[in-house]
Short mmCIF file of C-alpha atoms in Angstrom, two decimals:
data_model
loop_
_atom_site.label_atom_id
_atom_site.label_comp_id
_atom_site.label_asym_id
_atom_site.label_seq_id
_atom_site.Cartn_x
_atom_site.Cartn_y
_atom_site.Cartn_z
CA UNK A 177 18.10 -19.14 -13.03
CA UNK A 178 20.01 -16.76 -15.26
CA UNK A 179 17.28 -15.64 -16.74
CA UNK A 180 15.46 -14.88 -13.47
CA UNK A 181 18.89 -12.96 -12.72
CA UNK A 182 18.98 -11.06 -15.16
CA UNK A 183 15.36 -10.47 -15.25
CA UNK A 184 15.51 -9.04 -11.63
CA UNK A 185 19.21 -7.22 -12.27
CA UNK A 186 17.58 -5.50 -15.13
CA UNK A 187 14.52 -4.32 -12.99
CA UNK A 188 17.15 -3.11 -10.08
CA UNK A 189 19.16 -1.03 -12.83
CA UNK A 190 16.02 0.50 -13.60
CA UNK A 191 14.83 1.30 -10.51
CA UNK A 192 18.24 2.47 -9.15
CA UNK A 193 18.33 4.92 -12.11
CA UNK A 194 14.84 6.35 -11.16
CA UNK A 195 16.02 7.16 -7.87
CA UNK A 196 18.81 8.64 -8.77
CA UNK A 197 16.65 10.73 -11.13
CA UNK A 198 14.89 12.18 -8.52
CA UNK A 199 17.85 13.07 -6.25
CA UNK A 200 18.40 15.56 -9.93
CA UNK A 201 15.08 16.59 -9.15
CA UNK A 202 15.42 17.11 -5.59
CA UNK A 203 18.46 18.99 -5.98
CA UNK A 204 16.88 21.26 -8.86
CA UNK A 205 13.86 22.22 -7.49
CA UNK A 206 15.61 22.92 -3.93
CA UNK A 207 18.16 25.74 -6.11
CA UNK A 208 14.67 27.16 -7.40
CA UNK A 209 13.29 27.46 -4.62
CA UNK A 210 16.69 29.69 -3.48
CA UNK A 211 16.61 32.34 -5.59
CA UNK A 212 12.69 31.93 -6.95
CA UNK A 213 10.55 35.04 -6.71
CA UNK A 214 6.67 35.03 -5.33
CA UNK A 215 4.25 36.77 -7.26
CA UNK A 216 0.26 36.64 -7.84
CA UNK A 217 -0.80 35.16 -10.89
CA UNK A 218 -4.47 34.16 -12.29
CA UNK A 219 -5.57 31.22 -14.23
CA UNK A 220 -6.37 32.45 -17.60
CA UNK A 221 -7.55 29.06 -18.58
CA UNK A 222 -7.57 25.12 -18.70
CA UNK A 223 -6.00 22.81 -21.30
CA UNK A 224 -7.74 19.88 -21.95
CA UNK A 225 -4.53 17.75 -23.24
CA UNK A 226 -3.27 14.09 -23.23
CA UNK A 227 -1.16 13.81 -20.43
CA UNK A 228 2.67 13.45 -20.81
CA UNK A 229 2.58 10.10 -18.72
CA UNK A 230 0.35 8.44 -20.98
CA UNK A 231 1.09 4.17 -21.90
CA UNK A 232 -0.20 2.00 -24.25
CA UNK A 233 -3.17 1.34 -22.31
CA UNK A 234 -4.69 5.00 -24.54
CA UNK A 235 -4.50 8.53 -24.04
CA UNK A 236 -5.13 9.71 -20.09
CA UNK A 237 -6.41 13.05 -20.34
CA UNK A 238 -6.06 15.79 -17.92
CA UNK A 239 -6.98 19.65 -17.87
CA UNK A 240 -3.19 22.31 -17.28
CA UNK A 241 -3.76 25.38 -15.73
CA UNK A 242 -2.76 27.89 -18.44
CA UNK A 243 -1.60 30.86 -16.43
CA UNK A 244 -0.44 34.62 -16.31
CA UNK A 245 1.41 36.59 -14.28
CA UNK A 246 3.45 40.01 -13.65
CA UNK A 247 7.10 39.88 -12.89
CA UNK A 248 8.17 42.29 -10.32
CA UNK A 249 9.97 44.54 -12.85
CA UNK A 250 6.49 44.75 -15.11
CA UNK A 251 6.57 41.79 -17.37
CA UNK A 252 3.66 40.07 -18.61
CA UNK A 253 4.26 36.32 -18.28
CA UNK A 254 2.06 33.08 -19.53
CA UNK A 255 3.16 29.73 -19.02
CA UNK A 256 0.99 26.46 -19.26
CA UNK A 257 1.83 24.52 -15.28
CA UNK A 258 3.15 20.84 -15.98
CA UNK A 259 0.97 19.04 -13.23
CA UNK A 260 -2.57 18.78 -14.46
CA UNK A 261 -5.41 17.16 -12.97
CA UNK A 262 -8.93 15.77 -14.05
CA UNK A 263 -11.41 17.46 -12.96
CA UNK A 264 -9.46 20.76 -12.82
CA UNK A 265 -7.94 21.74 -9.90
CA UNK A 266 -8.32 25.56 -10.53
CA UNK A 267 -11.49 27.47 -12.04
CA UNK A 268 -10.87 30.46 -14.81
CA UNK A 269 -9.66 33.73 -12.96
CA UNK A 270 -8.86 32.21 -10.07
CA UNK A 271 -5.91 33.35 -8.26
CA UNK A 272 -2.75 31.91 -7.61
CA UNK A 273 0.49 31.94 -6.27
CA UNK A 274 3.48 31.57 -8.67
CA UNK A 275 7.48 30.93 -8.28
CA UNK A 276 9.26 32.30 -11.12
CA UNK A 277 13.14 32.38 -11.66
CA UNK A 278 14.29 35.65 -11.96
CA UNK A 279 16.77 35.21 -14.72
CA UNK A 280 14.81 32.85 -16.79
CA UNK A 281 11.36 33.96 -15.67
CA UNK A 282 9.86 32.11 -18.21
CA UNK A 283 11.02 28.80 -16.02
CA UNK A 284 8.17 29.23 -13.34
CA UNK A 285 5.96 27.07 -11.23
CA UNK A 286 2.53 27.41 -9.47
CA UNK A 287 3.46 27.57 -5.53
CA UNK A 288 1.62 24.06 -4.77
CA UNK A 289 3.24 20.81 -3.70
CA UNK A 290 2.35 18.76 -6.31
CA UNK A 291 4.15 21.19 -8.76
CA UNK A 292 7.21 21.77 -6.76
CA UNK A 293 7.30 18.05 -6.15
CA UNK A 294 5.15 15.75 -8.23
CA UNK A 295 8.15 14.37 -10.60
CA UNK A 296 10.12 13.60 -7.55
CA UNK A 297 7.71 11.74 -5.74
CA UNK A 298 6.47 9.94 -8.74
CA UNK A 299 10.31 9.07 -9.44
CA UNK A 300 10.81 7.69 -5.95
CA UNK A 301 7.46 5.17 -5.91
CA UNK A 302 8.61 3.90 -9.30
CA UNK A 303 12.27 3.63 -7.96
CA UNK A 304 11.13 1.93 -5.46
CA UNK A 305 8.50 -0.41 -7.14
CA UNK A 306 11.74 -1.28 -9.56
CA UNK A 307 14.29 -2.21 -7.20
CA UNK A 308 11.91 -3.73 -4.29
CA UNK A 309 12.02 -6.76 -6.52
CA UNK A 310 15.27 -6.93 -7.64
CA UNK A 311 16.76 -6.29 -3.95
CA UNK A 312 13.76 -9.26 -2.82
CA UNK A 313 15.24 -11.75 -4.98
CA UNK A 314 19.41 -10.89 -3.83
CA UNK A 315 17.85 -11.37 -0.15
CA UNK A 316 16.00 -14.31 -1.01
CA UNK A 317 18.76 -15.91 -2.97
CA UNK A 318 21.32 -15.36 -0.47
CA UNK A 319 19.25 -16.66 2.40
CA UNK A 320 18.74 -19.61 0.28
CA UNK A 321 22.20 -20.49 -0.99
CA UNK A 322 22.81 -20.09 3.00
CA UNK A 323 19.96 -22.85 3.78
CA UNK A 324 21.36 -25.18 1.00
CA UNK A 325 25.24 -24.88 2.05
CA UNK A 326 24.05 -25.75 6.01
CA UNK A 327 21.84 -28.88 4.75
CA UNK A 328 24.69 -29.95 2.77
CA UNK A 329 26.72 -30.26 5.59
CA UNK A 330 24.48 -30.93 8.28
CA UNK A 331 21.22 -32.27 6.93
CA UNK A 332 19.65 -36.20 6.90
CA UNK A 333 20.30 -37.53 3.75
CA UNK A 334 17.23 -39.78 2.28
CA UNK A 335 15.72 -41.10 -0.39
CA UNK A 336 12.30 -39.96 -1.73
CA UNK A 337 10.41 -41.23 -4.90
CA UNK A 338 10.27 -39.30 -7.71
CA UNK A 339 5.97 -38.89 -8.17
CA UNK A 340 6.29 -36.40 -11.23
CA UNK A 341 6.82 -33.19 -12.70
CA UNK A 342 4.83 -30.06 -12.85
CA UNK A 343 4.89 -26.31 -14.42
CA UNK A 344 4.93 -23.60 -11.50
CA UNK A 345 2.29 -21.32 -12.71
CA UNK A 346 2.43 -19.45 -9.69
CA UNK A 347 5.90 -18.02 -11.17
CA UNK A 348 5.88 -16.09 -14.23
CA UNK A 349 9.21 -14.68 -16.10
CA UNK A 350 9.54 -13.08 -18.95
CA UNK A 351 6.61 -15.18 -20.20
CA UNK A 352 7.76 -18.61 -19.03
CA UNK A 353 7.10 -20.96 -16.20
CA UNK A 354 9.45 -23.06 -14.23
CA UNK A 355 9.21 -26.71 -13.86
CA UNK A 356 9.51 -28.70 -10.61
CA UNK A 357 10.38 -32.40 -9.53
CA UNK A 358 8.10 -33.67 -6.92
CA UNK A 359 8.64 -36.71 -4.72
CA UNK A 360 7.58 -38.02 -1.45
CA UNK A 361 8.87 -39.80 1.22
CA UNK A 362 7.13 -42.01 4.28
CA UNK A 363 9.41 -41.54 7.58
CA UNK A 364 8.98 -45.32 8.64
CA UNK A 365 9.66 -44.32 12.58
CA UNK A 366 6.43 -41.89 12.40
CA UNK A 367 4.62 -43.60 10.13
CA UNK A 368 4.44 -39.60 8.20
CA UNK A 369 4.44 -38.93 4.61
CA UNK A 370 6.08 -35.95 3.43
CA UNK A 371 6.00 -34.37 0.21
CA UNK A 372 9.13 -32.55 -1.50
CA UNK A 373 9.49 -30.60 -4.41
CA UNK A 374 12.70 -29.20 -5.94
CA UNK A 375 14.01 -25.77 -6.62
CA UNK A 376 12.81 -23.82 -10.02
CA UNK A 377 14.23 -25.57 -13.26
CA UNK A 378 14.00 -23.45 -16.13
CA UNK A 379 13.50 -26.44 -18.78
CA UNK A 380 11.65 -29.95 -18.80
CA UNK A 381 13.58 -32.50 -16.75
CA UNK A 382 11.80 -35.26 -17.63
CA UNK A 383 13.78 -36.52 -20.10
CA UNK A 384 17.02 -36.53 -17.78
CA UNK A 385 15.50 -38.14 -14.87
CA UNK A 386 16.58 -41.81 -15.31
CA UNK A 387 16.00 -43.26 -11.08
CA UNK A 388 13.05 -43.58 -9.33
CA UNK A 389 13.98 -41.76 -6.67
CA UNK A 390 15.66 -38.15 -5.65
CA UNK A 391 18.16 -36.93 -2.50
CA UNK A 392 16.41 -35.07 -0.39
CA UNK A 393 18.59 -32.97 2.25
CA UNK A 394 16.14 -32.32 5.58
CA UNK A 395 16.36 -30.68 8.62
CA UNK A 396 16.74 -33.15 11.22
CA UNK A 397 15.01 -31.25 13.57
CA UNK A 398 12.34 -29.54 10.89
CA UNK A 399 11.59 -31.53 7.96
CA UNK A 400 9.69 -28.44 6.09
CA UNK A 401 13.22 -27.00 5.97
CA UNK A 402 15.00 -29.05 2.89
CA UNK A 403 16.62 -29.18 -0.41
CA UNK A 404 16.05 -31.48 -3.43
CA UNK A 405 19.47 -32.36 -5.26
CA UNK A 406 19.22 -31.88 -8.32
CA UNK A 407 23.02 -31.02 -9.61
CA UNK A 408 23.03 -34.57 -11.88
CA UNK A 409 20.71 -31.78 -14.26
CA UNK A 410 22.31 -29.71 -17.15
CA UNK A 411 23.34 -26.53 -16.50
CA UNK A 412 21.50 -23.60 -18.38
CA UNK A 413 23.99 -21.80 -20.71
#
C-alpha cells in the first residue's frame, strides 16, 4: 500500500505543479496582452521541424510559420511562431495578424488562440490527467478506511474458507500486481454462497496463511458490502 501511495502522491505532485505552471502562463500572457501592439505581418515561410513536445515514441513533426512584420516605429521584424501544426495552418504570403511587445518586440505572437493559449491549455489537461488519479485514490481510500472502521464496529462477524490466492492483473503499479485471498462462505439460513476476496496485498501471502478459514466483516443488511481481516499479515516496510 505504500507503494501505491507513493505512486499516486508522486503523480498528484506532478500534476499540481503543472497547474500551477499554467496559472505562470495565464498570468504572462494576460500582461502581454496589456501593453502588446497589433500589427500586419505575412508568412514568409514554413519550417518543417521536430516538434518541441516530442517523446520517446520518435520525432512528431510539424511545419512553424516563419514570419515578418513592421513595428509601428519602422522596424523590420522575423520571428519563427512556437505553435506549429501538420499540415500547415498558413500558406506562404499569407497575411496575418501579430502581437508584439513594444519594448522587447522581438517577444511577439501571431494573434490566434492557439498561440496566445496553447501552453496553458495543454498545461491544464496534463494537470489534470496527473492529479485526477492521485485525488481518485485519497477519495477512494478515505471512503474505504470509513467502510472498514463502520464494519468493525457494526458488521456480522463469520467465518469463510480460505479457497486460494490469486494475482490482480486488473491492477498494475509500478510494474507489479497485487495478490488477493479469496474465500467463500454458504449462509446456512438462505441456503446462499457468497464469495469474498480481501483487500490488495502487495506480496505472496501464502506462506503466512496457516487456518483454513478467514474473518469476514459483512453488512448485515448488504452482504456485497464487507471486509476481509487480514491484520495477522506482515506489515510492508
Amino acid at each position: 500500500m505504500k507503494v501505491v501511495r507513493l505512486v499516486f502522491s508522486i503523480f498528484f505532485v506532478v500534476g499540481l505543479g503543472l497547474l500551477v505552471g499554467s496559472y505562470f502562463t495565464v498570468r504572462h500572457t494576460r500582461l502581454f496582452l496589456q501593453t502588446a501592439v497589433s500589427v500586419p505581418g505575412v508568412v514568409v515561410e514554413n519550417i518543417y521541424r521536430a516538434s518541441s513536445s516530442s517523446r520517446n515514441q520518435g520525432p512528431s513533426w510539424s511545419y512553424y510559420p516563419h514570419i515578418r512584420f513592421q513595428t509601428t516605429d519602422g522596424h523590420e521584424i522575423d520571428f519563427v511562431s512556437s505553435t506549429g501544426s501538420s499540415p500547415p495552418s498558413y500558406s506562404v504570403n499569407e497575411p496575418v495578424t501579430i502581437l508584439y511587445d513594444p519594448q522587447q518586440p522581438y517577444k511577439a505572437s501571431l494573434n490566434s488562440f492557439g498561440s496566445l493559449w496553447g501552453a496553458t491549455i495543454a498545461l491544464v489537461i496534463l494537470g489534470v490527467a496527473f492529479t485526477a488519479p492521485g485525488i481518485g485514490f485519497i477519495v477512494w481510500k478515505n471512503a474505504s478506511d470509513r467502510k472498514n472502521a463502520w464494519l468493525h464496529q457494526n458488521g456480522r462477524r463469520i467465518q469463510a474458507e480460505i479457497t486460494g490466492v490469486e494475482l490482480d492483473t486488473s491492477l498494475t503499479v509500478n510494474g507489479a500486481n497485487p495478490y488477493r485471498i479469496l474465500c467463500q462462505w454458504l449462509d446456512p439460513a438462505r441456503n446462499e454462497m457468497h464469495v469474498f476476496h480481501s483487500g490488495h496485498i502487495w506480496y505472496d501471502p501464502t506462506s503466512y496463511i496457516t487456518g483454513k478459514t478467514l474473518e469476514v466483516l459483512v453488512d448485515p443488511n448488504n452482504p456485497h458490502r464487507y471486509t476481509v481481516e487480514t491484520s495477522f499479515l506482515p506489515k510492508v516496510v
